[in-house]
Tab-separated table of C-alpha atoms in Angstrom:
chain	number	residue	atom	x	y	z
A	1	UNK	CA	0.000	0.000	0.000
A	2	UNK	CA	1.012	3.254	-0.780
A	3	UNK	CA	1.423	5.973	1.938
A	4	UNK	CA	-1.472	7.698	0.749
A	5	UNK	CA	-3.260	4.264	1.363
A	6	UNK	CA	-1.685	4.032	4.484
A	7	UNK	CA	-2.722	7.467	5.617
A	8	UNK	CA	-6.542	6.484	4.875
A	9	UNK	CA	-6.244	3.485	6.740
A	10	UNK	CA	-5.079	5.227	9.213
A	11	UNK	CA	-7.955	7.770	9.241
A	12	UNK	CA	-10.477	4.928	8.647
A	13	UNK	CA	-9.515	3.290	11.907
A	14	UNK	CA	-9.899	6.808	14.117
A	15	UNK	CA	-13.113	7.705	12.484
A	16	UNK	CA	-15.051	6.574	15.721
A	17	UNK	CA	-18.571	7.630	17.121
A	18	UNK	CA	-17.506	10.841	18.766
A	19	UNK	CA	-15.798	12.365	15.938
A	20	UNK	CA	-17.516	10.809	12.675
A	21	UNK	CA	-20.388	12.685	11.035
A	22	UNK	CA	-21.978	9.415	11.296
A	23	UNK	CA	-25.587	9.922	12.735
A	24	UNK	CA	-26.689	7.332	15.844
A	25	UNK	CA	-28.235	4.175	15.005
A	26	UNK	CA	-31.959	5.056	14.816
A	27	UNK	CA	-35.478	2.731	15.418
A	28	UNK	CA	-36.780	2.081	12.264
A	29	UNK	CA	-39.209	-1.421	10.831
A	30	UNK	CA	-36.950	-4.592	11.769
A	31	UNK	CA	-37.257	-6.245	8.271
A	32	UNK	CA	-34.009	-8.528	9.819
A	33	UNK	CA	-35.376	-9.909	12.810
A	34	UNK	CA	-38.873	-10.376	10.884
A	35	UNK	CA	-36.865	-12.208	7.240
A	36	UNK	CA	-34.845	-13.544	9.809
A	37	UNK	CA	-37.913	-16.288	10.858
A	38	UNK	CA	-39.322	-16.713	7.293
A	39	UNK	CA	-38.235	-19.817	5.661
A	40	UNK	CA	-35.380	-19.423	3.506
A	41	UNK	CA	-33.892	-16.603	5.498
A	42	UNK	CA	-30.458	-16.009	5.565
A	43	UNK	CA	-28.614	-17.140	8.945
A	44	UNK	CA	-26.317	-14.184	10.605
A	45	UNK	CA	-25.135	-15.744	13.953
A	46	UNK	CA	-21.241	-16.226	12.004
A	47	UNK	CA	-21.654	-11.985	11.060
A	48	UNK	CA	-22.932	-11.025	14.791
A	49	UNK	CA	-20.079	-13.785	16.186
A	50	UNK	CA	-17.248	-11.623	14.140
A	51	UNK	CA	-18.995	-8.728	15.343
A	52	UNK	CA	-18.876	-9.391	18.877
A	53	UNK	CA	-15.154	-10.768	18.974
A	54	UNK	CA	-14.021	-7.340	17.115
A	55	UNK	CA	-15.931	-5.210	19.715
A	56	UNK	CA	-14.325	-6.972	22.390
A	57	UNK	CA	-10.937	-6.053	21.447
A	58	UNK	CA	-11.167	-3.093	20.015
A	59	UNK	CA	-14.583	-1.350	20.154
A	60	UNK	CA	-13.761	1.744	18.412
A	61	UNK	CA	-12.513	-0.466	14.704
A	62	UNK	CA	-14.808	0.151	11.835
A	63	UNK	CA	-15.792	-3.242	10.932
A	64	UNK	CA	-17.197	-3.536	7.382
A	65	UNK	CA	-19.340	-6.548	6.587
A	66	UNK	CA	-18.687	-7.849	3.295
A	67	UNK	CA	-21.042	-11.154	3.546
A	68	UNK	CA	-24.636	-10.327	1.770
A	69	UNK	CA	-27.128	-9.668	4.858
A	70	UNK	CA	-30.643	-9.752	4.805
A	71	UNK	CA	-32.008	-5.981	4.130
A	72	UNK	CA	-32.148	-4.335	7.832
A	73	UNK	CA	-29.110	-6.249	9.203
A	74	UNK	CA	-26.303	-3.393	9.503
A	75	UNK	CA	-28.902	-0.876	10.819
A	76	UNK	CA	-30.502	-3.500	13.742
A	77	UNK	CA	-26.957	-4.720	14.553
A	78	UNK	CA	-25.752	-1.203	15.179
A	79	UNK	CA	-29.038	-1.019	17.540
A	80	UNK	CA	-28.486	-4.695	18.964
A	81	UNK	CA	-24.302	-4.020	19.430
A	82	UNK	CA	-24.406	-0.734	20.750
A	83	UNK	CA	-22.013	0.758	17.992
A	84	UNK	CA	-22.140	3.041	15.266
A	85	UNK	CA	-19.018	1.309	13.825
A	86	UNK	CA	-20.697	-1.215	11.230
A	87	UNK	CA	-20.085	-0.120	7.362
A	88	UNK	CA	-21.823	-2.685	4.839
A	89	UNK	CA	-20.076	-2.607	1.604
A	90	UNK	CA	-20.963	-5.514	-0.733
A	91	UNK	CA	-18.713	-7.584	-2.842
A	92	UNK	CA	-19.339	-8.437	-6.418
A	93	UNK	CA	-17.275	-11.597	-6.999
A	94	UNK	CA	-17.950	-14.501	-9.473
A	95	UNK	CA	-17.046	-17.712	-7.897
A	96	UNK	CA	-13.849	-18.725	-9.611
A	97	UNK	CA	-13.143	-15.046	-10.858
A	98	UNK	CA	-12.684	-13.547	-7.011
A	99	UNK	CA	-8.942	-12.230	-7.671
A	100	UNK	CA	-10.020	-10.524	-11.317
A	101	UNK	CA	-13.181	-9.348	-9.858
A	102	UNK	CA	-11.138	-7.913	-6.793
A	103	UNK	CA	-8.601	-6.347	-9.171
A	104	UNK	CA	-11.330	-5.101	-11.447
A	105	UNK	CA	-14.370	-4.163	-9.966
A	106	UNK	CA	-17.857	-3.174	-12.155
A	107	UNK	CA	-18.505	-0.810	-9.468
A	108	UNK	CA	-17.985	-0.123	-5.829
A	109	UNK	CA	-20.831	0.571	-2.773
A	110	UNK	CA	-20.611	1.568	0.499
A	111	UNK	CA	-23.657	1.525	2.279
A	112	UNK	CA	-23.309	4.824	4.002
A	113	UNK	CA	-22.467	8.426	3.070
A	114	UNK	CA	-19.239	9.704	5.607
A	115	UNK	CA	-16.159	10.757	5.813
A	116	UNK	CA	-15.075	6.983	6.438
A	117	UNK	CA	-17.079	5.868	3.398
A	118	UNK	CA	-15.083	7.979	1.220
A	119	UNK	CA	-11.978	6.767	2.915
A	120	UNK	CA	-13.294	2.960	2.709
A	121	UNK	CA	-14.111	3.274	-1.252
A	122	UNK	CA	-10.556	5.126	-2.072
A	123	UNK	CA	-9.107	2.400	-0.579
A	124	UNK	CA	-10.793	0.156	-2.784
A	125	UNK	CA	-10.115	2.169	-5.430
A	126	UNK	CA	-6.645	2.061	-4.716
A	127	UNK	CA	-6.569	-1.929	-5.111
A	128	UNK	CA	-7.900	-1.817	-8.618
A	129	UNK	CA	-6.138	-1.862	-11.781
A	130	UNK	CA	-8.312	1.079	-12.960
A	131	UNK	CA	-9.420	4.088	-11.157
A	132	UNK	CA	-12.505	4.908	-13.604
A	133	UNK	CA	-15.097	2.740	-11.035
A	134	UNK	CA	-18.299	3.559	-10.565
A	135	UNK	CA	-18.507	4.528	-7.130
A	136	UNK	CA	-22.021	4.651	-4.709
A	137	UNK	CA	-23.006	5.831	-1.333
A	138	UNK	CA	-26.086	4.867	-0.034
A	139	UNK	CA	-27.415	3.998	3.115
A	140	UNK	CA	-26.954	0.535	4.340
A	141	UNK	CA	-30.274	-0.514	3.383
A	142	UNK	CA	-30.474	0.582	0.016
A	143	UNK	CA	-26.364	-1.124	-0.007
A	144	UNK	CA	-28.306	-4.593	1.241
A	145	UNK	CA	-30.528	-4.273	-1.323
A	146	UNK	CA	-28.603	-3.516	-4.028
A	147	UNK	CA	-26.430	-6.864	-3.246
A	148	UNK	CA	-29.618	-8.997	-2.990
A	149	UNK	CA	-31.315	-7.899	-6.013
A	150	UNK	CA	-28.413	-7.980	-8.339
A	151	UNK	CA	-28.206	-11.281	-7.643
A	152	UNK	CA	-31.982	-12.308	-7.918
A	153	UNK	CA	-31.775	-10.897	-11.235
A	154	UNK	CA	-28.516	-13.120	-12.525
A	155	UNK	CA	-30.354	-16.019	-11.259
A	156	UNK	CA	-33.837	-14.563	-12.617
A	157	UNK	CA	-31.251	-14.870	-16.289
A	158	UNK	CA	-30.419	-18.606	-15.467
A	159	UNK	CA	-33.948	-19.612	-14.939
A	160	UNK	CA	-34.863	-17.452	-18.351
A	161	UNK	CA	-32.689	-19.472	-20.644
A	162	UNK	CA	-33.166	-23.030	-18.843
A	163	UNK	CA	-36.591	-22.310	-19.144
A	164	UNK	CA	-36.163	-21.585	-23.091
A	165	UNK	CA	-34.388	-24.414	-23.241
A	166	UNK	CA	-36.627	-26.991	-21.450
A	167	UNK	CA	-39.314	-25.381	-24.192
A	168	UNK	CA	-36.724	-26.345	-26.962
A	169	UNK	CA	-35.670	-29.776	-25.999
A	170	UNK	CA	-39.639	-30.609	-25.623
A	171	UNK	CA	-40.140	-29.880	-28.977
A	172	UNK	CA	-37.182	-30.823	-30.573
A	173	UNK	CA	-35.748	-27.600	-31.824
A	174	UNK	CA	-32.216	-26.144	-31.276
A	175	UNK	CA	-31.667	-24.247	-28.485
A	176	UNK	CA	-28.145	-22.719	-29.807
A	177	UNK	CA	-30.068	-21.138	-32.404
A	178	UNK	CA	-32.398	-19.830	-30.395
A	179	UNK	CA	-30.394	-18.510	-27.997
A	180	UNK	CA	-28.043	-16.786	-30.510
A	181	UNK	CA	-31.276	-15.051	-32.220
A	182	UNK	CA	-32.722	-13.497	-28.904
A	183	UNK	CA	-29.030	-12.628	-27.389
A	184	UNK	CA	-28.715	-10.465	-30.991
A	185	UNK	CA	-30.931	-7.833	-29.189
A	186	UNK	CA	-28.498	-5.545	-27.403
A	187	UNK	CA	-31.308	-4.817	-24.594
A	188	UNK	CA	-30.891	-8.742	-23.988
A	189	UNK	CA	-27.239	-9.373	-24.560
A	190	UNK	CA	-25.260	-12.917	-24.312
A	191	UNK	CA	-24.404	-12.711	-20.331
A	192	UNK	CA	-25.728	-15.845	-18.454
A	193	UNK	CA	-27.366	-17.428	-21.315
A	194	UNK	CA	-26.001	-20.509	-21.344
A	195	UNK	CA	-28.630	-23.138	-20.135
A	196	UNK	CA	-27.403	-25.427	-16.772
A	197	UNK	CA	-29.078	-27.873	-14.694
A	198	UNK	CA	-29.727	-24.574	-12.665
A	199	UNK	CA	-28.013	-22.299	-10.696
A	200	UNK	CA	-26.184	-23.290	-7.540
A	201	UNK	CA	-23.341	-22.734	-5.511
A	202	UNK	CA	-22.755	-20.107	-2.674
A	203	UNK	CA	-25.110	-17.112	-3.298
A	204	UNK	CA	-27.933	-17.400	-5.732
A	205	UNK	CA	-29.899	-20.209	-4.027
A	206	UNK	CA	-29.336	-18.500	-0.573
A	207	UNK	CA	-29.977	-14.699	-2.189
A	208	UNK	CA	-33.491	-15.093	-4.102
A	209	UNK	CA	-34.303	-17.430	-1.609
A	210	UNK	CA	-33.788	-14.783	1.398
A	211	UNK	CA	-35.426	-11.807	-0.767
A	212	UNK	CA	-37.890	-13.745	-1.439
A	213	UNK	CA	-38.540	-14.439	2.759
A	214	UNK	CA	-38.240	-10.216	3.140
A	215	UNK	CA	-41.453	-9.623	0.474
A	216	UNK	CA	-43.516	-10.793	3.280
A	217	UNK	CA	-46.526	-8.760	3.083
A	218	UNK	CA	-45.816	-7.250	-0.177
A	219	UNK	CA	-47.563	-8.320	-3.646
A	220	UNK	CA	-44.826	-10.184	-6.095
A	221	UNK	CA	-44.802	-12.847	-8.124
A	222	UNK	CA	-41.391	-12.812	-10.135
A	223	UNK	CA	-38.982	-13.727	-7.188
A	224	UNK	CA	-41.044	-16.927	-6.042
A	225	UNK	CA	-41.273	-18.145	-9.808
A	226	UNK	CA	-37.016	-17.651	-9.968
A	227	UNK	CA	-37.268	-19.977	-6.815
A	228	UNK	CA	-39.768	-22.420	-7.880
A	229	UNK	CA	-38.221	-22.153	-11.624
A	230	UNK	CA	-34.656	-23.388	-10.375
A	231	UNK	CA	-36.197	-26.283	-8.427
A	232	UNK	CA	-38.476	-27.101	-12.046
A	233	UNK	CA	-35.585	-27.091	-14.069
A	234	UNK	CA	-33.628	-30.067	-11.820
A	235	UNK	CA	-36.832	-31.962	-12.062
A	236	UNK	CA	-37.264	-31.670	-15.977
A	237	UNK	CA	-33.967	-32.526	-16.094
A	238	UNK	CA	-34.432	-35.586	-14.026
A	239	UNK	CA	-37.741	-37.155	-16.208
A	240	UNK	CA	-36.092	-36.165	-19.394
A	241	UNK	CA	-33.245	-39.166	-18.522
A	242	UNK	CA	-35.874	-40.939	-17.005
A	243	UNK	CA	-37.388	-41.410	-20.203
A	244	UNK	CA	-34.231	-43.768	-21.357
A	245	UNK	CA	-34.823	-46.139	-18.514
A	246	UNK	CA	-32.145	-46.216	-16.925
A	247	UNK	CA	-30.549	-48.568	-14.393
A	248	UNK	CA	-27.025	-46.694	-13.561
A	249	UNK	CA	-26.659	-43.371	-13.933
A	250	UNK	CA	-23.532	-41.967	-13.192
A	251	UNK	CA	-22.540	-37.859	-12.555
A	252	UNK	CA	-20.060	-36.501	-13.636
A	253	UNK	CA	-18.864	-33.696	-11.849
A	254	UNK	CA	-20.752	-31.784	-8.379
A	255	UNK	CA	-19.801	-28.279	-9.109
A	256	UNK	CA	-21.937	-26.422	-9.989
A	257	UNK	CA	-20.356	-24.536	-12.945
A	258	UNK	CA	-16.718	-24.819	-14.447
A	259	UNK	CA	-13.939	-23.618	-13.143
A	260	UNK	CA	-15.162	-23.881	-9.253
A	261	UNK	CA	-13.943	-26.561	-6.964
A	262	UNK	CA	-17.170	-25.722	-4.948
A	263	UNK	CA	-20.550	-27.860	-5.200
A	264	UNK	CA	-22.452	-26.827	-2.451
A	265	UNK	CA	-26.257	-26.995	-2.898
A	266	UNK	CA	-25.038	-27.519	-6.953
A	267	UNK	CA	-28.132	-28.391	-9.050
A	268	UNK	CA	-26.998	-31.147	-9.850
A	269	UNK	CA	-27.307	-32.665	-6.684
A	270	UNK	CA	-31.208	-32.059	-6.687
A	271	UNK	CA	-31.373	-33.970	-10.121
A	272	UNK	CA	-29.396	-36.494	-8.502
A	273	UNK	CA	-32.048	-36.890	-5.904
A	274	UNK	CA	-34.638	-36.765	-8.092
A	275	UNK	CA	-33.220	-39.822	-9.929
A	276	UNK	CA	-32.092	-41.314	-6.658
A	277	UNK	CA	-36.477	-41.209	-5.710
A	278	UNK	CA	-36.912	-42.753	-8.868
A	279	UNK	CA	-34.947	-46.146	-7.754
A	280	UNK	CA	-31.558	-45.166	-10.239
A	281	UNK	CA	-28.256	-46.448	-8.860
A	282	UNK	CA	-26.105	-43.440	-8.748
A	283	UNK	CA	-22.123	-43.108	-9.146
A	284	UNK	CA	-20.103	-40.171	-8.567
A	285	UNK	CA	-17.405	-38.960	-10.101
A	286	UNK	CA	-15.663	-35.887	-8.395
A	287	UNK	CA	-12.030	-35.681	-8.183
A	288	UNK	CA	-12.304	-33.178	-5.613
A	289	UNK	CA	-13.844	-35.696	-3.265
A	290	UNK	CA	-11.343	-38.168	-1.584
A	291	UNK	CA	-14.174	-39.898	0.410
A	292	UNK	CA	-15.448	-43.407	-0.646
A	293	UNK	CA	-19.408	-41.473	-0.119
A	294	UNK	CA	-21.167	-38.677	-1.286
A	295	UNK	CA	-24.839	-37.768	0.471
A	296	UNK	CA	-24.608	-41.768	0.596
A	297	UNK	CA	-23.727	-41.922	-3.043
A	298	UNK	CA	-21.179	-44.430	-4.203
A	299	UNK	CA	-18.141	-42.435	-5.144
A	300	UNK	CA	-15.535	-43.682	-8.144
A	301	UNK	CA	-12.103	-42.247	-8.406
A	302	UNK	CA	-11.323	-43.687	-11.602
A	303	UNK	CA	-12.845	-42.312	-14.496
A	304	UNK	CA	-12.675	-44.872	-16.769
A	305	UNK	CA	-14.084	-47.337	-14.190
A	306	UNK	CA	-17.244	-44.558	-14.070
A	307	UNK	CA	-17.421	-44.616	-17.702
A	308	UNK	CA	-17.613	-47.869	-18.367
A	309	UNK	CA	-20.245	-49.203	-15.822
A	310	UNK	CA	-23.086	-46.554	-16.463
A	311	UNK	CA	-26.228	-46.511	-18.811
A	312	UNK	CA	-26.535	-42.164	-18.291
A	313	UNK	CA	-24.011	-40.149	-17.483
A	314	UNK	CA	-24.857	-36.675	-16.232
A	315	UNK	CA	-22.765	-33.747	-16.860
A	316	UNK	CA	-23.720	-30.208	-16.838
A	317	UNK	CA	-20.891	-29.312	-18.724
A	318	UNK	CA	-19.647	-31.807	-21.768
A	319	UNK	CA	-15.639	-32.044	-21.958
A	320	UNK	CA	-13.209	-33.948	-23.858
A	321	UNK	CA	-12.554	-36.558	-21.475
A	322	UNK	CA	-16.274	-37.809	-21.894
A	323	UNK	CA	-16.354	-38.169	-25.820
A	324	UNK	CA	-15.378	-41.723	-25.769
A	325	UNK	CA	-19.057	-42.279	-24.656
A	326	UNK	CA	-20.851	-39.214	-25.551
A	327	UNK	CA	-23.816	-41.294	-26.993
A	328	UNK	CA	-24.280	-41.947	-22.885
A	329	UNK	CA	-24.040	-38.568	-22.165
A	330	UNK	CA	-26.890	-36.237	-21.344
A	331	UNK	CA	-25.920	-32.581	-21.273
């Protein structure tokens, strides 16, 4: 870091309650503690733990909360902790892209408009590669929002075009083509077109499902059918290899999208389960996994042991190791 950086640090750690132009945490509707009993609410006790363990050494740190929060958190923790020393500034990271993302950010928010907001966003300014960021202040829950909505619309794009191509693959038409033709439309663009098994992984799932929790009360209809759409598309997927009768199936691969080591809640787990309800033996084949099990799934470390003892094999995402049987695969 620079000394200029250094110097902002510097001034971001004495920017405390008494001499920040910081208002006092003030009442307002607890739409946390409310989401935070809805089903599919997102669980804070690991944010509030941090929270805690930083006040307790050092109660006058600014401690900015990068983890996506239900809308209301920052604001009712300040009230809960007795601090004015929470900043929520959101991270936009793909999963597998963190250290580009980090390097080059499509825009940076801070959830609060301060003297120590200004020094928080130069210094994450001073971390990219360019300085020609777009750069918000808001309050923190307009901040929570934006983070929760952004990513209810990426996964409101996966549901789109596996929707599109459920439609195609019904009726036998080609869903490249398709795709290609309505991505020509600049309004539309090619971002997140490419039809999956659904989306998965870290945020999505946990995102539309927890904005979804914090419309209680208020008319919608478009974030439920993302929800219900995601959990549609595993079970299409699921009849559509049903309808080769198989005995074995075997998937290949649990992430949820290339170039991710993580497949937690992946969609193609719920497919799996779907098939598994259906009475299909299922293999794995992960090479991240070193266990012998997987959610009580046999697991198969050598590949061409998996290839050769399956009537299916699922993959979300076709590769050259698998064309020696692609007439098996489904993709």
């Amino acid at each position: 870091m620079n000394p200029s950086g250094t110097y902002r640090l510097q001034k971001l750690r004495q920017t405390t309650i008494g001499n920040s132009p910081v208002s006092p945490p003030q009442r307002r509707p607890d739409l946390n503690q409310r989401a935070s009993t809805e089903p599919g609410a997102t669980h804070t006790a690991s944010v509030d733990a941090v929270i805690q363990s930083v006040l307790a050494i050092q109660p006058n740190a600014v401690i900015v909360i990068r983890s996506t929060v239900p809308v209301g958190f920052t604001e009712n923790a300040k009230t809960r902790w007795g601090t004015n020393q929470l900043v929520f500034c959101p991270e936009f990271l793909r999963e597998g892209q963190a250290l580009h993302d980090t390097l080059n950010p499509s825009r940076i928010v801070v959830g609060e408009r301060s003297e120590r907001a200004q020094i928080l966003a130069g210094l994450l300014l001073e971390g990219a590669r360019s300085q020609e960021v777009p750069v918000l202040f808001t309050n923190a829950r307009e901040a929570e929002s934006i983070k929760l909505f952004a990513n209810a619309y990426l996964a409101m794009r996966v549901a789109y075009f596996n929707e599109l191509d459920s439609f195609a693959e019904t009726h036998g038409l080609n869903t490249r083509q398709i795709v290609e033709g309505v991505c020509a439309d600049p309004r539309i663009g090619v971002h997140y077109s490419n039809p999956s098994f659904g989306y998965g992984g870290y945020c999505l799932p946990k995102d539309t499902q927890q904005l979804q929790a914090q419309f209680d009360g208020i008319p919608q209809h478009l974030i439920s059918a993302i929800v219900r759409s995601n959990v549609a598309r595993q079970h299409f997927i699921a009849e559509r290899i049903m309808q080769r009768d198989p005995r074995r199936v075997g998937i290949f691969r649990l992430i949820h999208k290339q170039g991710s080591g993580n497949f937690r809640t992946s969609s193609i787990q719920g497919v799996t389960m779907h098939l598994q309800d259906r009475g299909v033996e299922i293999l794995v084949y992960e090479p991240n996994l070193n266990a012998a099990e997987f959610l009580h799934f046999r697991v198969e470390h050598d590949l061409d042991t998996f290839k050769r003892c399956r009537d299916v094999i699922l993959a979300n995402r076709i590769t050259d190791v698998l064309n020696d049987v692609v007439h098996k695969v489904y993709t």
